[in-house]
Amino acid sequence: THTEPWPGHGSVWVTDLLATLTGLVLVAAVVVLLRPSAWQPVWRPDEELEVRRLLRDHGATDSLAYLATRRDKALVFSPDRRAAGRHDG
């Protein structure tokens, strides 16, 4: 027989329903938070060559210059194309 889980707290099916909904919300939150990012920046071949040329010409003293060639960021060039930066998008 189903009785109240404890006096004054409603019937068992309400408790079961709330526990099930809470579990579904937690599973959905984990799925959403652990999924990979959908946005992937795309570098055009001419942009990559331009970045590598800038590094060759001006990045010799920068020990972290090689990080500029990672493809996890979008490229942003100055209007005169003499400087480039990376950006999260």
mmCIF file of C-alpha atoms in Angstrom:
data_model
loop_
_atom_site.group_PDB
_atom_site.id
_atom_site.type_symbol
_atom_site.label_atom_id
_atom_site.label_comp_id
_atom_site.label_asym_id
_atom_site.label_seq_id
_atom_site.Cartn_x
_atom_site.Cartn_y
_atom_site.Cartn_z
ATOM 1 C CA THR A 1 0.000 0.000 0.000
ATOM 2 C CA HIS A 2 1.084 3.547 -0.689
ATOM 3 C CA THR A 3 0.974 5.881 2.214
ATOM 4 C CA GLU A 4 2.429 9.295 2.760
ATOM 5 C CA PRO A 5 6.251 9.122 2.945
ATOM 6 C CA TRP A 6 6.047 11.217 6.061
ATOM 7 C CA PRO A 7 3.096 13.030 7.525
ATOM 8 C CA GLY A 8 2.104 16.280 5.816
ATOM 9 C CA HIS A 9 4.232 15.820 2.642
ATOM 10 C CA GLY A 10 1.780 14.509 0.056
ATOM 11 C CA SER A 11 1.509 11.163 -1.649
ATOM 12 C CA VAL A 12 4.304 8.889 -2.851
ATOM 13 C CA TRP A 13 3.638 9.511 -6.567
ATOM 14 C CA VAL A 14 4.306 13.234 -6.141
ATOM 15 C CA THR A 15 7.630 12.502 -4.488
ATOM 16 C CA ASP A 16 8.504 9.960 -7.212
ATOM 17 C CA LEU A 17 7.539 12.401 -9.977
ATOM 18 C CA LEU A 18 9.644 15.202 -8.494
ATOM 19 C CA ALA A 19 12.621 12.869 -8.020
ATOM 20 C CA THR A 20 12.337 11.689 -11.636
ATOM 21 C CA LEU A 21 12.092 15.255 -12.975
ATOM 22 C CA THR A 22 15.064 16.311 -10.862
ATOM 23 C CA GLY A 23 17.093 13.411 -12.227
ATOM 24 C CA LEU A 24 16.174 14.282 -15.820
ATOM 25 C CA VAL A 25 17.128 17.928 -15.295
ATOM 26 C CA LEU A 26 20.505 16.914 -13.830
ATOM 27 C CA VAL A 27 21.216 14.546 -16.741
ATOM 28 C CA ALA A 28 20.231 17.235 -19.259
ATOM 29 C CA ALA A 29 22.492 19.773 -17.509
ATOM 30 C CA VAL A 30 25.458 17.378 -17.620
ATOM 31 C CA VAL A 31 24.869 16.667 -21.324
ATOM 32 C CA VAL A 32 24.637 20.372 -22.174
ATOM 33 C CA LEU A 33 27.665 21.382 -20.102
ATOM 34 C CA LEU A 34 29.933 18.586 -21.356
ATOM 35 C CA ARG A 35 29.154 18.741 -25.070
ATOM 36 C CA PRO A 36 31.862 20.113 -27.351
ATOM 37 C CA SER A 37 31.659 23.608 -28.709
ATOM 38 C CA ALA A 38 29.813 23.823 -32.021
ATOM 39 C CA TRP A 39 31.699 26.888 -33.280
ATOM 40 C CA GLN A 40 34.918 26.145 -35.127
ATOM 41 C CA PRO A 41 36.872 29.013 -36.670
ATOM 42 C CA VAL A 42 37.925 28.473 -40.262
ATOM 43 C CA TRP A 43 41.170 29.893 -41.543
ATOM 44 C CA ARG A 44 41.428 30.491 -45.258
ATOM 45 C CA PRO A 45 44.725 29.299 -46.774
ATOM 46 C CA ASP A 46 45.719 32.850 -47.733
ATOM 47 C CA GLU A 47 45.143 34.032 -44.149
ATOM 48 C CA GLU A 48 47.287 31.257 -42.739
ATOM 49 C CA LEU A 49 50.097 32.099 -45.145
ATOM 50 C CA GLU A 50 49.807 35.754 -44.162
ATOM 51 C CA VAL A 51 50.063 34.932 -40.441
ATOM 52 C CA ARG A 52 53.070 32.698 -41.042
ATOM 53 C CA ARG A 53 54.716 35.434 -43.135
ATOM 54 C CA LEU A 54 54.145 37.992 -40.356
ATOM 55 C CA LEU A 55 55.657 35.591 -37.833
ATOM 56 C CA ARG A 56 58.643 34.903 -40.061
ATOM 57 C CA ASP A 57 59.278 38.612 -40.586
ATOM 58 C CA HIS A 58 58.458 39.958 -37.114
ATOM 59 C CA GLY A 59 58.107 37.104 -34.625
ATOM 60 C CA ALA A 60 61.697 35.937 -34.209
ATOM 61 C CA THR A 61 62.067 37.407 -30.716
ATOM 62 C CA ASP A 62 58.688 36.217 -29.458
ATOM 63 C CA SER A 63 59.066 32.819 -27.805
ATOM 64 C CA LEU A 64 55.298 32.261 -27.905
ATOM 65 C CA ALA A 65 54.800 33.244 -31.539
ATOM 66 C CA TYR A 66 54.071 29.658 -32.536
ATOM 67 C CA LEU A 67 50.803 29.896 -30.543
ATOM 68 C CA ALA A 68 49.531 32.324 -33.180
ATOM 69 C CA THR A 69 49.214 29.410 -35.591
ATOM 70 C CA ARG A 70 46.796 27.438 -33.413
ATOM 71 C CA ARG A 71 43.419 27.112 -35.086
ATOM 72 C CA ASP A 72 41.227 27.392 -31.999
ATOM 73 C CA LYS A 73 40.683 31.135 -32.509
ATOM 74 C CA ALA A 74 39.479 33.331 -35.345
ATOM 75 C CA LEU A 75 41.934 35.607 -37.117
ATOM 76 C CA VAL A 76 41.583 39.380 -37.094
ATOM 77 C CA PHE A 77 43.797 41.497 -39.333
ATOM 78 C CA SER A 78 44.512 45.215 -39.108
ATOM 79 C CA PRO A 79 43.127 47.291 -41.991
ATOM 80 C CA ASP A 80 46.570 47.494 -43.619
ATOM 81 C CA ARG A 81 47.159 43.725 -43.082
ATOM 82 C CA ARG A 82 50.468 44.446 -41.309
ATOM 83 C CA ALA A 83 49.262 43.010 -37.997
ATOM 84 C CA ALA A 84 47.073 40.083 -37.012
ATOM 85 C CA GLY A 85 45.505 38.899 -33.816
ATOM 86 C CA ARG A 86 43.425 36.015 -32.597
ATOM 87 C CA HIS A 87 39.991 36.325 -31.141
ATOM 88 C CA ASP A 88 37.432 34.028 -29.484
ATOM 89 C CA GLY A 89 34.647 34.911 -31.881
#
